[in-house]
mmCIF file of C-alpha atoms and ligand atoms in Angstrom:
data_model
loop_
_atom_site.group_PDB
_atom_site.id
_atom_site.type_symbol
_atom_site.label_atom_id
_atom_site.label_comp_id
_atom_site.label_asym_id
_atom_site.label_seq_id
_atom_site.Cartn_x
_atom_site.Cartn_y
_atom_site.Cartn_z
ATOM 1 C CA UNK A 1 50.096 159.067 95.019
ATOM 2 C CA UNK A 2 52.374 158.249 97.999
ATOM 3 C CA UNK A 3 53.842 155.167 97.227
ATOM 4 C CA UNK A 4 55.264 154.872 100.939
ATOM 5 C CA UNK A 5 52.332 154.906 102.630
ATOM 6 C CA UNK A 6 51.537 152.105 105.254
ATOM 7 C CA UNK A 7 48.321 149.811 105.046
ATOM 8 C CA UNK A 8 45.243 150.642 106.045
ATOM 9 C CA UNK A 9 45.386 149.366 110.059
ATOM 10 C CA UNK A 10 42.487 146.775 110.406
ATOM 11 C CA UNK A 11 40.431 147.187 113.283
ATOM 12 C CA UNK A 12 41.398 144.079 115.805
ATOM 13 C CA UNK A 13 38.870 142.057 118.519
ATOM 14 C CA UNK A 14 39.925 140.208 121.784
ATOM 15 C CA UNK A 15 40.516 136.750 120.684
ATOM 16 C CA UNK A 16 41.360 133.560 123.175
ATOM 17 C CA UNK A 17 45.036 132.752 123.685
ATOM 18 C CA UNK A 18 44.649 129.647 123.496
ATOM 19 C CA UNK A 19 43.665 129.922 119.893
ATOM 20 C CA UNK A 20 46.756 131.775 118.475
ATOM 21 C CA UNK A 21 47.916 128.983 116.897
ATOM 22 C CA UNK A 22 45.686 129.727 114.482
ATOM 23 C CA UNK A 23 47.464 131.941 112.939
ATOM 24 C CA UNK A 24 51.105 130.850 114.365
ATOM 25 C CA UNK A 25 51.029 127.554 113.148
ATOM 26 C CA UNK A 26 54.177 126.434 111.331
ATOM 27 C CA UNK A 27 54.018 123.951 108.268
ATOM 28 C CA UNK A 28 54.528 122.086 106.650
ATOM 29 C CA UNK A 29 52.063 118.644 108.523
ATOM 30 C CA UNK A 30 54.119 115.913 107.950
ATOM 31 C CA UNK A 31 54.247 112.201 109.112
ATOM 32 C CA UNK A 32 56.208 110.912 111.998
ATOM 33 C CA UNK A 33 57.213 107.071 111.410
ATOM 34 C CA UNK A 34 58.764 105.127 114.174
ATOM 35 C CA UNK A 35 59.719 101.663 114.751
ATOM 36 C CA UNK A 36 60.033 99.621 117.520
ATOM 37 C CA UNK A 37 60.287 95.899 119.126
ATOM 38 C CA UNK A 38 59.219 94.807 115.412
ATOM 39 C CA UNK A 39 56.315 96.688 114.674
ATOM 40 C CA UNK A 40 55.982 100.147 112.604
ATOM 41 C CA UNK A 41 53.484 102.881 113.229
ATOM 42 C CA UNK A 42 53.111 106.367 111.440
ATOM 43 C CA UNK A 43 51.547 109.656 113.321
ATOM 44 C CA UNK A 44 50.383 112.981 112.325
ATOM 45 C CA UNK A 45 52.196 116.405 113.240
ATOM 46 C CA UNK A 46 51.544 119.906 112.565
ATOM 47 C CA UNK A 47 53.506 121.055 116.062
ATOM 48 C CA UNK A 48 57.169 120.907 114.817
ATOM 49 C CA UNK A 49 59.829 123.982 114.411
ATOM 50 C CA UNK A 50 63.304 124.431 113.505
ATOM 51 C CA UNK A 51 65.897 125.086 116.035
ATOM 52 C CA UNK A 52 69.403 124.795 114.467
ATOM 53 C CA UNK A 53 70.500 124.589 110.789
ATOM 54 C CA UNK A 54 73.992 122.558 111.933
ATOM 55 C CA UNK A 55 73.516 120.288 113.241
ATOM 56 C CA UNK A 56 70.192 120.089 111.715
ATOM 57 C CA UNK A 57 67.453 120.131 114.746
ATOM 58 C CA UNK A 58 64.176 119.820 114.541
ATOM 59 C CA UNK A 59 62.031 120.325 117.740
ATOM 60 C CA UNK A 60 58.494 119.256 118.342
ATOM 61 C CA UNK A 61 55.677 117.977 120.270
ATOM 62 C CA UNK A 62 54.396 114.639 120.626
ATOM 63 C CA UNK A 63 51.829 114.010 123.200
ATOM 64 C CA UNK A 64 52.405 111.564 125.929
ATOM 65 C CA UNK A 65 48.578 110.071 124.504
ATOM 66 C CA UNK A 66 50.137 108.877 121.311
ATOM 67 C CA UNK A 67 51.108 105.629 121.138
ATOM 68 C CA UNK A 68 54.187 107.319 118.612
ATOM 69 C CA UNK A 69 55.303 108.805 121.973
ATOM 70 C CA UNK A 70 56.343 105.567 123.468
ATOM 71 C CA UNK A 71 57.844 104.018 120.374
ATOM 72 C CA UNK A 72 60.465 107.178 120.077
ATOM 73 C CA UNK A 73 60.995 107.842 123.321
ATOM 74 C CA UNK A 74 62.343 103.969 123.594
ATOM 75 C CA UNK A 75 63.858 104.174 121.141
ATOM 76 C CA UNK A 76 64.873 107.538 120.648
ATOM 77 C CA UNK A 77 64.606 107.606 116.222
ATOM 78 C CA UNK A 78 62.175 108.511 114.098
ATOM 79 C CA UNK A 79 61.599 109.368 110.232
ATOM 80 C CA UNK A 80 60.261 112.772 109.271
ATOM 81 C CA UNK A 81 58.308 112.294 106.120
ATOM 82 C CA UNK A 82 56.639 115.371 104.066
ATOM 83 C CA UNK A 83 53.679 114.655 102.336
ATOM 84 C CA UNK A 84 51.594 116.407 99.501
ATOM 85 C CA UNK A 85 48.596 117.311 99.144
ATOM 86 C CA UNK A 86 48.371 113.947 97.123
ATOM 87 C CA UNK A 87 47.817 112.842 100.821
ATOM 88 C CA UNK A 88 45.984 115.026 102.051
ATOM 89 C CA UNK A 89 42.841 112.062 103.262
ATOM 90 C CA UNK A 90 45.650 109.742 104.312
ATOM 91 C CA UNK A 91 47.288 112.834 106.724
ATOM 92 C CA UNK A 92 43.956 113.526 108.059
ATOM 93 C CA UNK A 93 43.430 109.449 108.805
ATOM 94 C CA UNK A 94 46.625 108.274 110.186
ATOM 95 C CA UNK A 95 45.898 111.259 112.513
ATOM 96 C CA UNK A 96 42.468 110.064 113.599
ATOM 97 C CA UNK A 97 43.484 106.225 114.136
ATOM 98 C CA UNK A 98 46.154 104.881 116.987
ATOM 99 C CA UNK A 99 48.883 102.619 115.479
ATOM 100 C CA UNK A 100 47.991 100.940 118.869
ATOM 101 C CA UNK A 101 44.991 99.492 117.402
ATOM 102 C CA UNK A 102 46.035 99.199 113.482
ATOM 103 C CA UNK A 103 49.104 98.464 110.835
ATOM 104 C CA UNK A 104 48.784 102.002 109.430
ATOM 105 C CA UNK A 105 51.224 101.522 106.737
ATOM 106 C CA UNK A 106 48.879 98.527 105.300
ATOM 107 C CA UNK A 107 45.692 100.424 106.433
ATOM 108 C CA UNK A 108 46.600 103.434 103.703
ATOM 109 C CA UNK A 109 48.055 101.448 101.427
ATOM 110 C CA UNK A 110 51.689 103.308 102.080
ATOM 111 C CA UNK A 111 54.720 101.820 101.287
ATOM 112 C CA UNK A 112 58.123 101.329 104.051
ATOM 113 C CA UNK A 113 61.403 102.177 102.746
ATOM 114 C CA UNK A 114 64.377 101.192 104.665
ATOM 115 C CA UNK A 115 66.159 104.170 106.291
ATOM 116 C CA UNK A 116 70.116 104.361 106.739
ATOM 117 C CA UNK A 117 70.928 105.703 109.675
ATOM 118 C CA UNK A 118 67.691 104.623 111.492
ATOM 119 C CA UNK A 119 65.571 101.682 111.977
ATOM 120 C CA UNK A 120 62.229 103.508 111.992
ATOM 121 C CA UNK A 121 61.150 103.492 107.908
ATOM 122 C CA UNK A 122 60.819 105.772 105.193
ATOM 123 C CA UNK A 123 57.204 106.785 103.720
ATOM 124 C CA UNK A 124 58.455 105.767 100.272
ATOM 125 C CA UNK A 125 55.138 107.986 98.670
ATOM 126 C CA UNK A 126 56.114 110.722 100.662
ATOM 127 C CA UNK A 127 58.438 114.223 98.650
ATOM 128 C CA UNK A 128 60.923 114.069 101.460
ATOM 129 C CA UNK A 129 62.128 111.785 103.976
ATOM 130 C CA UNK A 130 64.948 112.917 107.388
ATOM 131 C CA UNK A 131 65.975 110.259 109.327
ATOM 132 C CA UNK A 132 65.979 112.209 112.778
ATOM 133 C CA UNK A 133 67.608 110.503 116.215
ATOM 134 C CA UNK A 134 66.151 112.141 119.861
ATOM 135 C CA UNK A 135 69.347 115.022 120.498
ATOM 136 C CA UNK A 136 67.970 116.514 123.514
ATOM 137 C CA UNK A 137 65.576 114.680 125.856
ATOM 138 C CA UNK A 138 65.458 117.720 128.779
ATOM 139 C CA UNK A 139 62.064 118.922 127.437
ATOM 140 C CA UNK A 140 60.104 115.635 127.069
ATOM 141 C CA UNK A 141 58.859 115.062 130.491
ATOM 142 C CA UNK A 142 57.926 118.703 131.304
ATOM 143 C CA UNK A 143 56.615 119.963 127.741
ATOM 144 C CA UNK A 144 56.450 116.315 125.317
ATOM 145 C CA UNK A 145 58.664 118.187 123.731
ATOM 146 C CA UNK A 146 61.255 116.134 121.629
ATOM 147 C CA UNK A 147 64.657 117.452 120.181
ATOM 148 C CA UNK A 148 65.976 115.483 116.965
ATOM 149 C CA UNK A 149 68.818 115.857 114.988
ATOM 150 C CA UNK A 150 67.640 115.810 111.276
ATOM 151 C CA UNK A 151 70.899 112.620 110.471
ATOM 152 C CA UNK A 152 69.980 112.092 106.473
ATOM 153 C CA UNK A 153 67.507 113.820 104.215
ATOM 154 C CA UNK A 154 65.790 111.988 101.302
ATOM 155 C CA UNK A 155 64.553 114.534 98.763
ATOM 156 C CA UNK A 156 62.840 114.476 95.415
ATOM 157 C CA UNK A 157 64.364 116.905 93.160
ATOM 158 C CA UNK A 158 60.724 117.711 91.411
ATOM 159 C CA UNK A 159 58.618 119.414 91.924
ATOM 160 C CA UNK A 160 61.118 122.284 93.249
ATOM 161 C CA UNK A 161 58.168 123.738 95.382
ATOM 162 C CA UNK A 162 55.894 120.883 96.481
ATOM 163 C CA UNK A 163 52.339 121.590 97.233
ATOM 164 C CA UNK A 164 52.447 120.962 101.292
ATOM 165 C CA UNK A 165 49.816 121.305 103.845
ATOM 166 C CA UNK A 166 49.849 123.750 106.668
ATOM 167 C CA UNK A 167 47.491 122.871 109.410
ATOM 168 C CA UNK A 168 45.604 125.774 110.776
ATOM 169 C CA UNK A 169 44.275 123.993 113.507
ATOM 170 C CA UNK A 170 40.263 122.887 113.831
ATOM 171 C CA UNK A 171 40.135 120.282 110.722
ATOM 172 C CA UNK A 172 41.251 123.508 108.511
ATOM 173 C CA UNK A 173 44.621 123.523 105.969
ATOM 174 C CA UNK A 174 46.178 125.822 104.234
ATOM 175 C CA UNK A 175 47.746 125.246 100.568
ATOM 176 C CA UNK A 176 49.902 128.022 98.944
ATOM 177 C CA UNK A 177 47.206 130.473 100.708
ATOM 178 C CA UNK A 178 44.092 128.319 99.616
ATOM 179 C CA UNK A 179 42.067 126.268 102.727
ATOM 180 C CA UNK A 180 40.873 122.194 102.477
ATOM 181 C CA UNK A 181 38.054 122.105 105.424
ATOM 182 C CA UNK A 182 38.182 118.401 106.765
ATOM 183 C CA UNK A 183 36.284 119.100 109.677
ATOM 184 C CA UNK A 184 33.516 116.394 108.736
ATOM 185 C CA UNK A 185 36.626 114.241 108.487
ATOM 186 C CA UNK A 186 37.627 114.569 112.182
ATOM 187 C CA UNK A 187 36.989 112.800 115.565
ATOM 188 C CA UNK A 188 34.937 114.076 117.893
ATOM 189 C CA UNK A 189 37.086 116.291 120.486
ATOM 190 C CA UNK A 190 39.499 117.083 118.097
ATOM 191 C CA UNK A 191 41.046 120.138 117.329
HETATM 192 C C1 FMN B 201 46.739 117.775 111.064
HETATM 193 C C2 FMN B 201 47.129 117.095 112.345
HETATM 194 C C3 FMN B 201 48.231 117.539 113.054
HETATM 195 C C4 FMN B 201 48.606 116.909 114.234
HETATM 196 N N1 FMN B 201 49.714 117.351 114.911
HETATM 197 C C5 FMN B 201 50.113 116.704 116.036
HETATM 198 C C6 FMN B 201 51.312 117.097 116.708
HETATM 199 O O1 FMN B 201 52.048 117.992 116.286
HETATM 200 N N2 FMN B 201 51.638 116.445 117.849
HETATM 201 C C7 FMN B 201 50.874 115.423 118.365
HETATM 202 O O2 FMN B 201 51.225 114.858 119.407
HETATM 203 N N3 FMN B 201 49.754 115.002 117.724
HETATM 204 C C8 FMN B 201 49.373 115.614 116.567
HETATM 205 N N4 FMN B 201 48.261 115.196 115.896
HETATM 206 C C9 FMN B 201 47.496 114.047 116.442
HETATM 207 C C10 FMN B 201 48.122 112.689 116.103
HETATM 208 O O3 FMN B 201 48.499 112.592 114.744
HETATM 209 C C11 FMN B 201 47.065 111.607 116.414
HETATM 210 O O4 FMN B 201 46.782 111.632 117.796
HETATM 211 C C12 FMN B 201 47.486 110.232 115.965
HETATM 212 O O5 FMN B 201 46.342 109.405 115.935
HETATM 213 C C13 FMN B 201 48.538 109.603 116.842
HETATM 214 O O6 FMN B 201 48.814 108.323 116.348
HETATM 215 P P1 FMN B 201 49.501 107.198 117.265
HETATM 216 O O7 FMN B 201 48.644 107.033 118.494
HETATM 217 O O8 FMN B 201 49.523 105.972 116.404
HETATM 218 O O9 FMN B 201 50.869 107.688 117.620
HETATM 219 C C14 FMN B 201 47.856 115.809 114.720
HETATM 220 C C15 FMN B 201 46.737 115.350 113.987
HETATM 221 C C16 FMN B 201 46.378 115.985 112.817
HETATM 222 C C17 FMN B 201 45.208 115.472 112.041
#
């Protein structure tokens, strides 16, 4: 038996392009919190991607439609948080709400930690928390694309390898190669 030999080649379709995120999305999802002019609000993101180890930046999209978009822009901070798939329901819901219209921390029962460097707060139930301040803002108006710098990392030391959510776009996520369907879960119009 040749133990070189390649894989089989599967046999490939068309498929949109504007689908390919379907297989290119990054993970882990994790929860934006902001703060500003006194009130805190929490958002969903799946569109985020590593740009620089030192300093530590983080770039990623936040739509203009968010009501996150204004409170970091003004303020230019933000807390990454990394949730579990303890969270998975809450992920799905503070992404389906507007912190325009609710208190999402007291909505989902999440508790706010106070941050160093930042004024937005930690997600005290999340594994991880990186208190991130806006380090490039050429890309916002063009692409809603915002550049942090990643200023202090919160981490829990166990588990080593949390069990994270990536999302795979449609209401689908993938877990360590398995796939949560929340589609039922979602908004109409939402992808
Ligand atoms: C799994 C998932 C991933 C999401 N990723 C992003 C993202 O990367 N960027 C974005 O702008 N919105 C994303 N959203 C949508 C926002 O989380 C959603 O619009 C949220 O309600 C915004 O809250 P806000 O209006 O309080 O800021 C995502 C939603 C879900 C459920």
């Amino acid at each position: 038996m040749n133990m070189s030999a390649p894989n089989a080649a599967p046999r490939k379709k068309d498929f949109p392009v504007s689908e390919v995120r379907r297989y290119l999305e990054p993970g882990p999802v994790v929860l934006v919190s902001s703060r500003c002019q006194g009130k805190s609000n929490i958002m969903t993101m799946g569109w985020h991607s590593i740009l620089e180890f030192s300093p530590s930046l983080v770039g990623c999209v936040i739509s203009s439609a968010n009501h996150s978009f204004g409170m970091i822009r003004a303020t230019g901070e933000c807390v990454i948080n990394l949730p579990t798939t303890a969270l998975t329901d809450t992920v799905v819901n503070i992404g389906n709400v507007s912190g325009a219209d609710i208190d999402k921390f007291a909505a989902f029962g999440l508790t706010a930690g106070k941050a160093k460097h930042v004024a937005a707060p930690l997600i005290a139930e999340c594994h991880a928390n990186f208190e991130c301040k806006l380090y490039d803002d050429a890309l916002i108006d063009e692409y809603n694309y915002f550049i942090f710098e990643v200023v202090k990392a919160h981490v829990a030391p166990q588990p080593e390898h949390p069990e994270t959510l990536h999302y795979k776009g449609d209401g689908i996520f993938m877990i360590s190669g398995g796939i949560i369907n929340k589609k039922a879960m979602f908004r109409p119009g939402m992808r």
